[in-house]
Amino acid sequence: MLERINRISEVEKFFSNKDHYHNIHEQSFIDVYNVMIDFINESVQLYEEKKQNEEQNVKDNHPYIAKVVNSVMGHGKSTAARIIAKVAHKNNVPLLFVFNNKKNMDSFRKEVQPFVKNELLLIDSDNFNDDLKNIIKNFKIVGITQQRFRDMAIGYGDFSFFSYWKPNIGWIEPMQRTIIIDEMPIFINAESFDIGKNDNCLDWYDEMVKVTNDEELTKFDCERVRVLINYLISMEMAESFKHESEYTSLPTKKLIRHLKDEQRELLYHVLGRLKKEKVEYKYQNRYQWFLKMLENDSVGVVNRDEKKTVILCSKWIEYRHFGNILVLDGTADIVRKIYEHGGYELIELPNYHNYKERLRILFRIINTSKTKRKNIETHESIASDFLEIRERTKDLNIIALPTKADITTYVKNGVITEEQYKKYFSNTTKMEYESMALNLLNTTGQNDLINYNGIGLLALPLRHPTYYKMYAIAIYGVEKDVSLQHENNNGTNSIQWFTDDDVQEIYRQLMLMDFSQIIHRINIRLLNDNQKSYVLIYTNREGWKEELAKLYGLEEIISFDLFRNIKFKNECIERFEHAKTVLEKEPFESQLSLGKFGSRFKKWFNRHWRDEERKKIMIEVAESMNLIVYEYSNGYKKIELVPSLAFGTFRKKKVGQSLSK
C-alpha cells in the first residue's frame, strides 16, 4: 500500500527541482497527491480481489472503478503525478499514464526517467512498432497519448499489450496497471459526411482504392461505386428537404434502400475487396461508420442549418473496461454532464485561487464573429485597442491569443510580437495528431505562458457548432434535435446558440471549460503569487460576462464598447493628461480637488461621471495614467497621482463612500 502524506517534506526526496519544491502550494499538492494515492490503493486492492475470484472460479460482479479529480489548474496535479510515478515505481505498483499531447509526455520523461531509469516506457507514433509490443509488459511505468488510447478503445490496436506489468523476474506474477489520464480524454468517436470538399464522403474510399491492387476490381467498377457512394449520401441529405424549415435534425435511415439489387451487389463486391487495413485509422473509422449507415437505421443525423447540410455520426467511447481509471481534470466540475454520462465519480478538491482579489476580466465590446473577422476594420479596431493598453499600462505583460486563421494578420499589425510568434505561434510540428502551435483553441495543458500577467482573447474560444453537436448526439442519441437556434432570435446578451436546452447546456459547459483552460495559462495559476491577472475578451456576446462572473465569484466584469466609446475615450485621455500635468507641477500635494484643475475640467468631469458607462471609461483611462479618483459620501471628489498603479486597481472600489488606497 502506498502511504498518504501530511507534509510535502515527506516526499521531498522525489523532487528533482528544488526551486519547484519550495514554490509549490503545499496544501493543494497534498490534497491531489493523497487523492491519487487513495485511488491507486483502492485500485490495487480491487485488482487483487478480482484475481482471487478468478482463481477460485467465483463470479465477479464488481465493475472497474472510474473517477475524476477536480484539481484546478495550478494546484499541482501534474507535479503530483510525476512524484507518484516515482513512488509507485519504488513500491512495484505498475501504472499507465495517458497524456493529452506528446509535449506533456516529454516533460514527464525529463522529470521521471532519471529516477526510474530503464523501467519507464513512453510510446508515441515515432517509436511504436510490432517489436515494441511484446516488451511493453516488462516496463513498470508506461505512458501513451490520448489519441492512441482512443484508437484502441474503438478497435484500432490491442490494449492487452498495455494492461499488465510482467517483470523478467520469474516469481512476480503479472499485475494489472492502474490508469491515470491527464486532462479530459477523447470521449466521442465522431465523423461527419459531406458532399463538399470538407469531410468529403469519398475520402476514405479514394484512399482505400489507391492501396488496393486486385485484378478482380476494374477501374470502371471502382468509378461506378464511387458515384454510388456519393449518390447514397446525397439522397439521404435530400430526404431532409421534405421539411420546409432551414433548421433540420433527422435520424438517418439505412442508406442501402436507395439502391437497386444490381447496384447493391456491385457496391458490396467492391467494398469487400478493398484493402482496409492498409490505410490510416481515420479512414478505417470513416469506412466503419459508412457501413453502419448503409445497413442500419438511426446511425447518424442529417443536420441542415441554413444552407449547409451534413450527416453527423457520433458515439460515446467507453474506456472503463480497460481497468481502473483516474482522470486528472481541473475543469471536471464545469463539464459535469459529460463525466456523469460516462459514469465517472467526481472528486472535488478545494480551490485555493483568490479570483476575487487577483482576477480582472474586461470585455471589449466588438463583433468578432467569423464573418466580421474577415473585415479589416475589425482587426484594426482590436489591434488599436490592444496595442494602446499594452503600451500605456505599466506592469502589464500581456500576450494576445487569436484564432488560428488570424495569427498572420495580428503578427503584421504588431499585436503579436516577432519574439512571441517565434516562441509560441510558429511551431507547426505535429505531435501525435496534434499541432503544438499556440492559438485560441489550443492551450490545454500548455504552461509556457505562466510569466504573463495578461492575456487577450481576440475572439470567443468558439469551436465549430459540429463539435458541440457531436457531444450531444453521443450523449443523447440521434433523436435529439441538434439544430442551431435562429440567429435573429438572439440578442447580444444571450449565449443561446442551440434550439434544444440539453444541447445548449453541453455547449455552455464546453465553452466555459475552454475559457477556464485559457485563463489559467497565465500567472493566475501561481497560487503563492499575489500579482493580479488580466483577461481581455473581444466580443459583443455580453451574456458570457454573467457566466464568467458566476464561475469565478466576481462582483463585476467591466465592458467597454470599442466603437461607441472610442471618441469619448480619446477625450478622457486629453482631459486626464491635463490633470496629470497639473499634479506633476504641484510641489506639496499628491492629490487635488476637481476645482484645482479648472472649472471647465470640473464641469466636464461631473457631467460625465453621472453616466455609469462613461464613468467606467474615465476610471480606466485615469488609472492607466496612474491617477486614482476618490469620491466621498457627500459627492466631493479628489484625484491623486501615484507612482505606479496596477491595471484594474480602481474597479474593486465602491463609489459612494470614502475611498482610500
XYZ file of C-alpha atoms in Angstrom:
661
model
C 0.000 0.000 0.000
C 1.234 3.465 -0.864
C 1.267 5.949 2.005
C -0.591 9.255 2.230
C 1.315 12.331 3.372
C 0.630 15.095 5.884
C 3.514 17.325 4.820
C 5.183 17.851 1.486
C 8.572 17.276 3.131
C 7.706 13.563 3.285
C 8.236 13.312 -0.475
C 10.933 15.983 -0.842
C 13.486 13.424 -1.992
C 11.366 12.713 -5.073
C 11.565 16.348 -6.255
C 14.399 16.828 -8.733
C 13.758 20.586 -8.978
C 14.232 22.078 -5.516
C 13.024 25.521 -6.611
C 9.764 23.930 -7.647
C 9.565 22.131 -4.312
C 9.930 25.380 -2.365
C 7.498 27.350 -4.565
C 4.627 24.877 -4.836
C 1.439 25.475 -2.836
C 1.788 22.800 -0.158
C -1.832 22.115 0.751
C -3.096 21.930 -2.833
C -0.306 19.462 -3.642
C -1.091 17.343 -0.571
C -4.798 17.290 -1.491
C -4.333 15.949 -5.002
C -1.428 13.667 -4.035
C -3.477 11.916 -1.349
C -6.483 11.517 -3.653
C -4.243 9.809 -6.197
C -2.674 7.613 -3.517
C -6.108 6.579 -2.214
C -7.276 5.732 -5.715
C -4.207 3.654 -6.556
C -4.524 1.713 -3.291
C -8.216 1.083 -3.953
C -7.377 0.011 -7.490
C -4.655 -2.426 -6.434
C -6.978 -3.970 -3.848
C -9.791 -4.340 -6.394
C -7.458 -5.979 -8.910
C -6.323 -8.433 -6.234
C -9.907 -9.322 -5.318
C -10.790 -9.880 -8.966
C -7.747 -12.090 -9.406
C -8.645 -14.189 -6.354
C -12.224 -14.581 -7.563
C -10.959 -15.686 -10.952
C -8.631 -18.272 -9.388
C -11.489 -19.609 -7.257
C -13.969 -19.578 -10.179
C -16.137 -17.109 -8.273
C -18.284 -14.810 -10.410
C -17.067 -11.220 -10.056
C -19.803 -8.626 -10.416
C -17.691 -5.665 -9.330
C -17.036 -3.282 -12.240
C -13.818 -1.400 -12.611
C -13.837 1.992 -10.884
C -13.722 5.277 -12.780
C -13.200 8.619 -11.041
C -12.218 12.160 -11.969
C -10.465 14.531 -9.583
C -11.246 18.221 -9.970
C -7.840 19.684 -9.136
C -7.981 23.160 -10.685
C -5.133 24.273 -12.936
C -2.178 25.426 -10.851
C -2.909 23.087 -7.937
C -0.053 20.692 -8.675
C -1.736 17.699 -10.292
C 0.994 17.269 -12.939
C 3.684 17.509 -10.266
C 1.810 15.031 -8.072
C 1.525 12.607 -10.993
C 5.279 12.702 -11.568
C 6.085 12.210 -7.898
C 3.603 9.348 -7.673
C 5.200 7.676 -10.703
C 8.456 7.558 -8.722
C 6.751 6.384 -5.523
C 4.794 3.693 -7.381
C 7.952 2.525 -9.125
C 9.720 2.149 -5.793
C 6.802 0.096 -4.429
C 6.343 -2.121 -7.510
C 2.947 -0.673 -8.470
C 2.540 -0.605 -12.282
C 0.875 2.445 -13.829
C -0.294 3.517 -17.267
C -0.255 7.288 -17.826
C -2.314 8.760 -20.662
C -1.151 12.220 -21.801
C -3.158 14.775 -23.744
C -0.190 15.518 -26.008
C 3.379 14.476 -26.686
C 4.786 17.711 -25.274
C 3.455 16.867 -21.803
C 4.720 13.328 -22.222
C 8.217 14.650 -22.915
C 8.066 16.851 -19.791
C 7.068 13.773 -17.782
C 10.024 11.852 -19.227
C 12.556 14.527 -18.235
C 11.294 14.512 -14.657
C 10.745 10.773 -14.115
C 13.339 8.999 -16.296
C 16.394 9.809 -14.129
C 14.693 8.205 -11.137
C 13.105 5.076 -12.653
C 15.909 4.521 -15.202
C 15.060 1.802 -17.727
C 11.683 0.901 -16.221
C 9.884 3.783 -17.949
C 8.480 3.412 -21.467
C 6.715 6.294 -23.198
C 5.134 5.400 -26.523
C 4.245 7.724 -29.383
C 3.869 7.478 -33.141
C 7.636 7.845 -33.624
C 8.780 4.826 -31.616
C 5.861 2.375 -31.729
C 6.299 -0.800 -33.785
C 5.470 -4.504 -33.673
C 8.736 -5.382 -31.906
C 7.923 -2.946 -29.110
C 4.520 -4.525 -28.450
C 5.978 -7.653 -26.920
C 8.201 -5.870 -24.393
C 5.717 -3.269 -23.097
C 4.781 -5.667 -20.302
C 8.350 -5.529 -18.950
C 8.143 -1.816 -18.066
C 6.700 -0.778 -14.720
C 5.650 2.745 -15.761
C 4.192 3.173 -19.260
C 2.849 6.274 -20.978
C 0.802 6.767 -24.149
C -1.120 9.638 -25.747
C -4.869 10.139 -25.522
C -5.122 9.604 -29.274
C -3.631 6.099 -29.021
C -5.847 5.362 -26.004
C -8.874 6.470 -28.025
C -7.850 4.421 -31.083
C -7.579 1.238 -29.030
C -10.948 1.899 -27.377
C -12.707 1.991 -30.759
C -10.920 -1.081 -32.087
C -7.691 0.130 -33.699
C -4.919 -1.501 -31.709
C -4.750 -4.092 -28.951
C -4.928 -2.747 -25.400
C -3.913 -6.091 -23.881
C -0.257 -5.226 -24.559
C -0.617 -2.259 -22.183
C -2.772 -3.856 -19.476
C -0.225 -5.705 -17.362
C 3.250 -5.459 -15.956
C 5.162 -8.739 -16.023
C 8.753 -8.256 -14.926
C 11.536 -10.516 -16.089
C 11.896 -11.803 -12.521
C 10.023 -15.072 -12.672
C 8.479 -15.148 -9.207
C 6.494 -11.912 -9.625
C 3.110 -12.614 -11.204
C 1.635 -10.225 -13.800
C -0.001 -7.173 -12.225
C -2.716 -5.112 -13.891
C -1.958 -1.426 -14.381
C -3.911 1.409 -12.792
C -4.700 4.032 -15.447
C -4.142 7.761 -14.832
C -5.352 10.155 -17.547
C -4.030 13.714 -17.841
C -6.944 16.064 -18.768
C -10.340 15.024 -20.127
C -9.952 12.080 -22.524
C -11.433 11.944 -26.015
C -14.951 10.801 -25.172
C -16.559 10.695 -28.619
C -16.000 8.678 -31.779
C -17.367 11.142 -34.300
C -17.362 11.546 -38.069
C -19.229 13.879 -40.402
C -20.071 13.175 -44.038
C -20.461 15.907 -46.607
C -20.563 16.077 -50.406
C -18.377 19.199 -50.446
C -14.624 19.484 -50.010
C -14.729 19.307 -46.190
C -15.389 15.915 -44.527
C -15.913 14.538 -48.002
C -17.895 11.310 -48.025
C -15.450 9.783 -50.533
C -12.071 10.495 -48.910
C -11.891 7.105 -47.177
C -12.921 5.292 -50.356
C -10.345 7.068 -52.525
C -7.570 6.203 -50.063
C -8.562 2.533 -49.965
C -8.771 2.278 -53.758
C -5.243 3.733 -54.013
C -3.721 0.946 -51.902
C -5.811 -1.889 -53.368
C -4.270 -3.959 -56.136
C -6.871 -6.557 -57.047
C -7.229 -7.988 -60.545
C -10.937 -8.612 -59.970
C -11.565 -4.896 -59.391
C -11.726 -2.958 -62.640
C -11.203 0.775 -62.802
C -14.695 1.085 -64.234
C -16.277 -0.753 -61.275
C -14.372 1.404 -58.794
C -15.591 4.552 -60.539
C -19.174 3.278 -60.557
C -19.061 2.554 -56.812
C -17.588 5.978 -56.178
C -20.619 7.506 -57.857
C -22.948 5.202 -55.891
C -21.481 6.256 -52.531
C -21.852 9.916 -53.415
C -25.399 9.205 -54.579
C -26.309 7.469 -51.297
C -25.143 10.378 -49.153
C -26.794 12.915 -51.463
C -30.108 11.056 -51.452
C -30.120 10.825 -47.663
C -29.475 14.540 -47.412
C -32.226 15.215 -49.948
C -34.704 13.420 -47.678
C -34.362 16.245 -45.168
C -35.719 18.745 -47.679
C -39.177 17.278 -47.213
C -39.228 19.599 -44.209
C -39.551 23.282 -45.098
C -37.529 24.598 -42.153
C -33.947 25.699 -42.806
C -33.013 24.050 -39.495
C -33.386 20.278 -39.617
C -32.169 17.428 -37.441
C -33.343 13.961 -38.505
C -32.049 10.411 -37.830
C -30.699 8.611 -40.883
C -32.323 5.515 -42.335
C -30.390 2.628 -43.876
C -28.698 4.004 -46.991
C -28.888 0.768 -48.929
C -32.608 1.373 -49.521
C -31.713 3.925 -52.197
C -30.076 1.271 -54.450
C -31.445 -1.386 -56.774
C -30.356 -5.023 -56.422
C -27.706 -4.863 -59.160
C -26.217 -1.703 -57.652
C -26.152 -3.269 -54.185
C -24.312 -6.306 -55.497
C -21.660 -4.150 -57.161
C -21.235 -1.980 -54.064
C -20.675 -4.940 -51.734
C -18.366 -6.632 -54.250
C -16.023 -3.638 -54.425
C -16.167 -2.805 -50.700
C -15.365 -6.408 -49.841
C -12.121 -6.342 -51.826
C -10.720 -3.040 -50.595
C -7.532 -3.272 -48.510
C -8.963 -1.526 -45.461
C -6.079 -2.392 -43.161
C -3.527 -0.531 -45.306
C -4.931 2.965 -44.749
C -4.775 5.221 -41.687
C -7.109 4.589 -38.769
C -9.102 7.742 -39.541
C -10.086 6.340 -42.946
C -10.841 2.914 -41.489
C -13.099 4.612 -38.966
C -14.983 6.550 -41.631
C -15.440 3.304 -43.571
C -16.909 1.593 -40.500
C -19.352 4.455 -39.953
C -20.401 4.286 -43.615
C -21.063 0.548 -43.323
C -23.224 1.109 -40.243
C -25.267 3.774 -42.027
C -25.507 1.560 -45.088
C -27.189 -1.301 -43.247
C -28.914 0.243 -40.198
C -31.456 2.904 -39.306
C -30.757 5.673 -36.771
C -26.977 5.614 -37.054
C -26.390 9.281 -37.857
C -28.184 12.612 -38.014
C -28.988 14.549 -41.173
C -28.453 18.096 -39.989
C -29.269 21.189 -42.022
C -28.575 24.659 -40.690
C -29.493 27.282 -43.274
C -27.590 26.404 -46.481
C -25.325 23.707 -45.034
C -26.383 20.046 -44.918
C -24.227 17.322 -43.388
C -24.579 13.846 -41.874
C -23.246 13.633 -38.316
C -22.258 10.341 -36.686
C -21.181 10.197 -33.054
C -20.906 7.565 -30.362
C -19.698 7.640 -26.762
C -16.302 5.985 -26.194
C -16.237 3.615 -23.239
C -12.870 3.233 -21.522
C -13.890 1.664 -18.218
C -13.451 -1.915 -19.433
C -9.703 -1.239 -19.723
C -9.233 -1.130 -15.944
C -9.457 1.253 -13.006
C -9.252 4.839 -14.293
C -8.497 8.146 -12.578
C -8.806 11.307 -14.688
C -6.991 14.493 -13.620
C -9.109 17.372 -14.928
C -9.196 20.874 -13.438
C -12.435 21.617 -15.302
C -14.334 18.484 -14.263
C -16.821 20.428 -12.153
C -17.600 22.634 -15.167
C -18.334 19.754 -17.563
C -20.270 17.671 -15.053
C -22.802 16.486 -17.647
C -20.085 14.797 -19.667
C -18.496 12.948 -16.753
C -21.872 11.992 -15.280
C -22.874 10.435 -18.592
C -19.638 8.440 -18.624
C -20.206 7.116 -15.106
C -17.171 8.859 -13.597
C -17.376 9.740 -9.908
C -16.367 13.365 -9.331
C -13.874 14.019 -6.527
C -13.998 17.716 -5.677
C -10.983 19.328 -4.045
C -10.694 22.816 -2.500
C -9.903 25.637 -4.927
C -7.191 27.867 -3.439
C -7.287 30.509 -6.176
C -8.143 34.006 -4.942
C -10.070 35.060 -8.038
C -11.911 37.887 -6.295
C -8.705 39.736 -5.451
C -6.450 38.703 -8.321
C -8.542 38.131 -11.456
C -9.674 41.051 -13.609
C -11.787 40.238 -16.673
C -12.550 43.067 -19.103
C -14.929 42.749 -22.062
C -14.052 44.860 -25.106
C -17.343 45.037 -26.995
C -16.922 44.379 -30.717
C -18.453 41.818 -33.058
C -15.784 39.131 -33.583
C -17.922 36.549 -35.356
C -16.262 34.575 -38.154
C -17.891 36.836 -40.751
C -16.871 40.070 -39.042
C -13.282 38.848 -38.563
C -12.926 38.911 -42.347
C -13.263 42.709 -42.265
C -10.056 44.700 -41.988
C -11.870 47.270 -39.809
C -12.446 44.640 -37.119
C -8.767 43.688 -36.989
C -7.688 47.330 -36.971
C -10.038 48.253 -34.112
C -8.886 45.330 -31.983
C -5.225 45.981 -32.771
C -5.526 49.681 -31.925
C -7.185 48.965 -28.581
C -4.854 46.109 -27.619
C -1.666 47.992 -28.532
C -2.803 51.082 -26.636
C -3.476 49.057 -23.491
C -0.141 47.252 -23.787
C 1.843 50.448 -24.321
C 0.202 52.721 -21.747
C -0.221 50.288 -18.864
C 2.815 49.779 -16.665
C 3.491 46.361 -15.136
C 1.219 44.654 -17.692
C 2.931 41.812 -19.530
C 0.238 40.684 -21.939
C 0.005 38.249 -24.849
C -2.708 38.088 -27.497
C -4.481 34.862 -28.372
C -6.185 34.945 -31.787
C -7.885 32.228 -33.775
C -5.543 30.138 -35.901
C -6.743 31.859 -39.093
C -5.999 35.346 -37.720
C -2.448 34.777 -36.461
C -0.731 36.147 -39.583
C -2.857 39.317 -39.523
C -2.020 40.064 -35.898
C 1.671 39.442 -36.497
C 1.648 42.006 -39.308
C -0.073 44.699 -37.233
C 2.199 44.153 -34.226
C -0.307 42.679 -31.776
C 1.806 39.509 -31.742
C 5.473 40.454 -31.417
C 8.139 38.784 -33.513
C 9.573 37.133 -30.401
C 6.155 35.809 -29.358
C 5.479 34.486 -32.843
C 8.725 32.532 -32.979
C 8.302 31.112 -29.482
C 4.592 30.246 -29.398
C 2.844 30.551 -32.752
C 5.218 29.295 -35.451
C 5.684 25.742 -34.207
C 3.780 23.719 -36.769
C 5.270 20.412 -35.617
C 2.584 17.791 -35.268
C 2.893 15.634 -32.207
C 0.710 12.519 -32.237
C -2.000 14.015 -34.495
C -1.783 17.444 -32.835
C -0.158 20.728 -33.797
C 1.665 22.281 -30.849
C 1.466 25.874 -32.171
C -0.482 28.136 -29.838
C -3.887 29.528 -30.813
C -7.214 30.379 -29.205
C -8.378 26.750 -29.254
C -5.068 25.061 -28.497
C -3.993 25.933 -24.957
C -4.991 22.954 -22.794
C -2.044 21.693 -20.775
C 0.342 24.356 -22.119
C 2.076 26.187 -19.272
C 4.552 28.293 -21.272
C 2.539 31.491 -20.689
C 2.926 31.456 -16.917
C 5.203 34.528 -16.916
C 2.471 36.687 -18.452
C 0.023 38.518 -16.183
C -2.328 39.381 -19.030
C -3.946 37.615 -21.960
C -6.154 38.959 -24.715
C -8.744 36.682 -26.299
C -9.183 38.327 -29.699
C -12.426 36.406 -30.234
C -14.552 33.968 -28.266
C -12.991 30.487 -27.876
C -15.818 29.221 -30.038
C -15.478 25.911 -31.845
C -17.401 24.871 -34.923
C -21.011 24.032 -33.949
C -20.410 20.464 -35.144
C -18.095 19.933 -32.150
C -20.903 20.581 -29.663
C -23.456 18.700 -31.756
C -21.265 15.582 -31.766
C -21.112 15.563 -27.971
C -24.887 15.976 -27.785
C -25.510 13.100 -30.222
C -23.091 10.830 -28.331
C -24.821 11.595 -25.024
C -28.492 11.911 -26.019
C -28.740 9.897 -29.235
C -29.741 10.645 -32.823
C -33.300 11.642 -31.913
C -32.047 14.782 -30.161
C -32.562 17.990 -32.144
C -29.094 19.486 -32.623
C -30.222 22.393 -34.809
C -28.942 25.891 -34.251
C -31.389 28.460 -32.982
C -32.449 31.101 -35.488
C -29.848 33.843 -35.183
C -32.377 36.674 -35.300
C -33.941 35.380 -32.081
C -30.798 36.145 -30.098
C -29.651 39.442 -28.627
C -26.044 40.123 -27.743
C -26.844 39.484 -24.069
C -27.830 35.906 -24.864
C -25.496 32.947 -25.122
C -28.236 30.791 -26.669
C -26.982 29.054 -29.797
C -28.946 25.804 -29.969
C -32.669 25.122 -30.109
C -32.678 22.268 -27.595
C -31.894 23.112 -23.957
C -29.838 19.938 -23.384
C -27.642 20.658 -26.399
C -27.321 24.277 -25.280
C -26.137 23.129 -21.843
C -23.471 20.887 -23.399
C -22.308 23.893 -25.426
C -22.304 26.169 -22.355
C -20.234 23.759 -20.277
C -17.693 23.077 -23.034
C -17.311 26.812 -23.702
C -16.687 27.541 -20.012
C -14.181 24.678 -19.954
C -12.238 26.332 -22.794
C -12.460 29.733 -21.102
C -11.079 28.215 -17.897
C -8.209 26.446 -19.641
C -7.175 29.685 -21.366
C -7.454 31.916 -18.294
C -5.332 29.542 -16.207
C -2.445 29.575 -18.687
C -1.098 32.876 -17.282
C 0.124 33.841 -13.800
C -3.254 33.298 -12.095
C -2.219 29.631 -11.858
C 0.581 30.566 -9.416
C -1.190 30.052 -6.089
C 1.551 31.619 -3.982
C 1.627 34.781 -6.103
C -0.433 37.868 -5.238
C 0.075 39.659 -8.548
C -3.124 40.426 -10.438
C -4.082 38.710 -13.692
C -5.860 40.468 -16.550
C -8.051 38.902 -19.217
C -9.303 40.970 -22.164
C -12.122 39.374 -24.159
C -13.066 40.884 -27.521
C -16.685 40.018 -28.322
C -20.154 41.526 -28.452
C -21.686 38.473 -26.747
C -22.032 40.041 -23.311
C -24.030 37.096 -21.982
C -20.709 35.406 -21.232
C -19.923 38.142 -18.689
C -22.549 36.783 -16.322
C -21.374 33.206 -16.861
C -17.742 34.060 -16.102
C -18.623 36.274 -13.138
C -20.619 33.398 -11.658
C -17.873 30.855 -12.381
C -15.157 32.889 -10.638
C -17.244 34.652 -7.996
C -16.523 38.118 -9.391
C -18.696 41.060 -8.377
C -18.378 42.806 -11.699
C -16.904 42.448 -15.154
C -16.380 45.764 -16.908
C -17.400 46.305 -20.554
C -16.024 48.854 -22.979
C -17.672 49.423 -26.360
C -14.836 49.843 -28.847
C -16.881 51.715 -31.452
C -19.418 53.687 -29.428
C -16.985 54.965 -26.781
C -13.790 55.489 -28.740
C -14.426 59.238 -29.212
C -15.169 59.762 -25.518
C -12.142 57.690 -24.565
C -9.879 59.978 -26.602
C -11.494 62.951 -24.876
C -10.744 61.361 -21.474
C -7.102 60.866 -22.421
C -6.792 64.551 -23.285
C -8.533 65.715 -20.065
C -6.607 63.430 -17.716
C -3.301 64.314 -19.357
C -4.095 67.886 -18.319
C -4.892 66.723 -14.758
C -1.683 64.714 -14.565
C 0.369 67.703 -15.729
C -1.180 69.873 -13.002
C -0.413 67.263 -10.318
C 3.171 66.782 -11.524
C 3.767 70.535 -11.110
C 2.291 70.561 -7.590
C 5.275 70.537 -5.160
C 3.451 69.709 -1.907
C 0.204 67.859 -2.752
C -0.205 64.476 -4.463
C -4.000 64.838 -4.642
C -6.225 67.769 -5.544
C -9.945 68.516 -5.652
C -11.587 68.829 -9.068
C -11.757 72.608 -8.887
C -7.958 72.830 -8.768
C -7.841 71.547 -12.356
C -10.042 74.388 -13.611
C -13.781 74.995 -13.896
C -14.020 73.507 -17.396
C -12.427 70.262 -16.187
C -14.715 70.119 -13.140
C -17.890 70.672 -15.194
C -16.789 68.111 -17.777
C -15.912 65.569 -15.084
C -19.177 65.874 -13.122
C -21.332 65.828 -16.262
C -19.948 62.519 -17.495
C -19.364 60.917 -14.058
C -23.156 60.576 -13.666
C -23.257 58.202 -16.659
C -22.256 54.738 -15.343
C -20.826 53.534 -18.647
C -18.773 56.693 -19.136
C -17.660 56.578 -15.510
C -16.079 53.178 -16.214
C -14.184 54.646 -19.160
C -12.999 57.588 -17.053
C -11.759 55.209 -14.353
C -9.945 53.035 -16.894
C -8.202 55.965 -18.580
C -7.324 57.611 -15.241
C -5.731 54.508 -13.777
C -3.751 53.942 -16.995
C -2.073 57.281 -16.162
C -1.524 56.312 -12.503
C -4.402 58.519 -11.339
C -6.894 57.500 -8.639
C -10.277 59.211 -8.335
C -11.646 59.467 -4.786
C -15.366 60.073 -4.282
C -16.675 60.670 -0.773
C -20.184 60.044 0.539
C -21.081 63.736 0.188
C -20.130 63.708 -3.519
C -16.817 65.535 -3.013
C -14.090 64.238 -5.363
C -10.298 64.306 -5.499
C -7.720 62.993 -7.945
C -4.402 61.566 -6.766
C -1.223 60.863 -8.716
C 0.570 57.735 -7.520
C 3.995 56.427 -8.614
C 2.662 53.152 -10.023
C -0.836 51.773 -10.327
C -1.682 48.237 -11.352
C -4.156 47.932 -14.211
C -7.672 47.416 -12.824
C -6.938 48.754 -9.320
C -9.848 51.148 -9.086
C -12.576 48.809 -10.219
C -12.989 46.948 -6.972
C -13.590 50.164 -5.025
C -17.187 51.136 -4.383
C -18.378 54.647 -5.211
C -20.438 56.407 -2.532
C -18.049 56.055 0.365
C -14.657 57.421 1.291
C -12.112 55.726 -0.924
C -8.561 55.037 0.072
C -5.699 53.011 -1.246
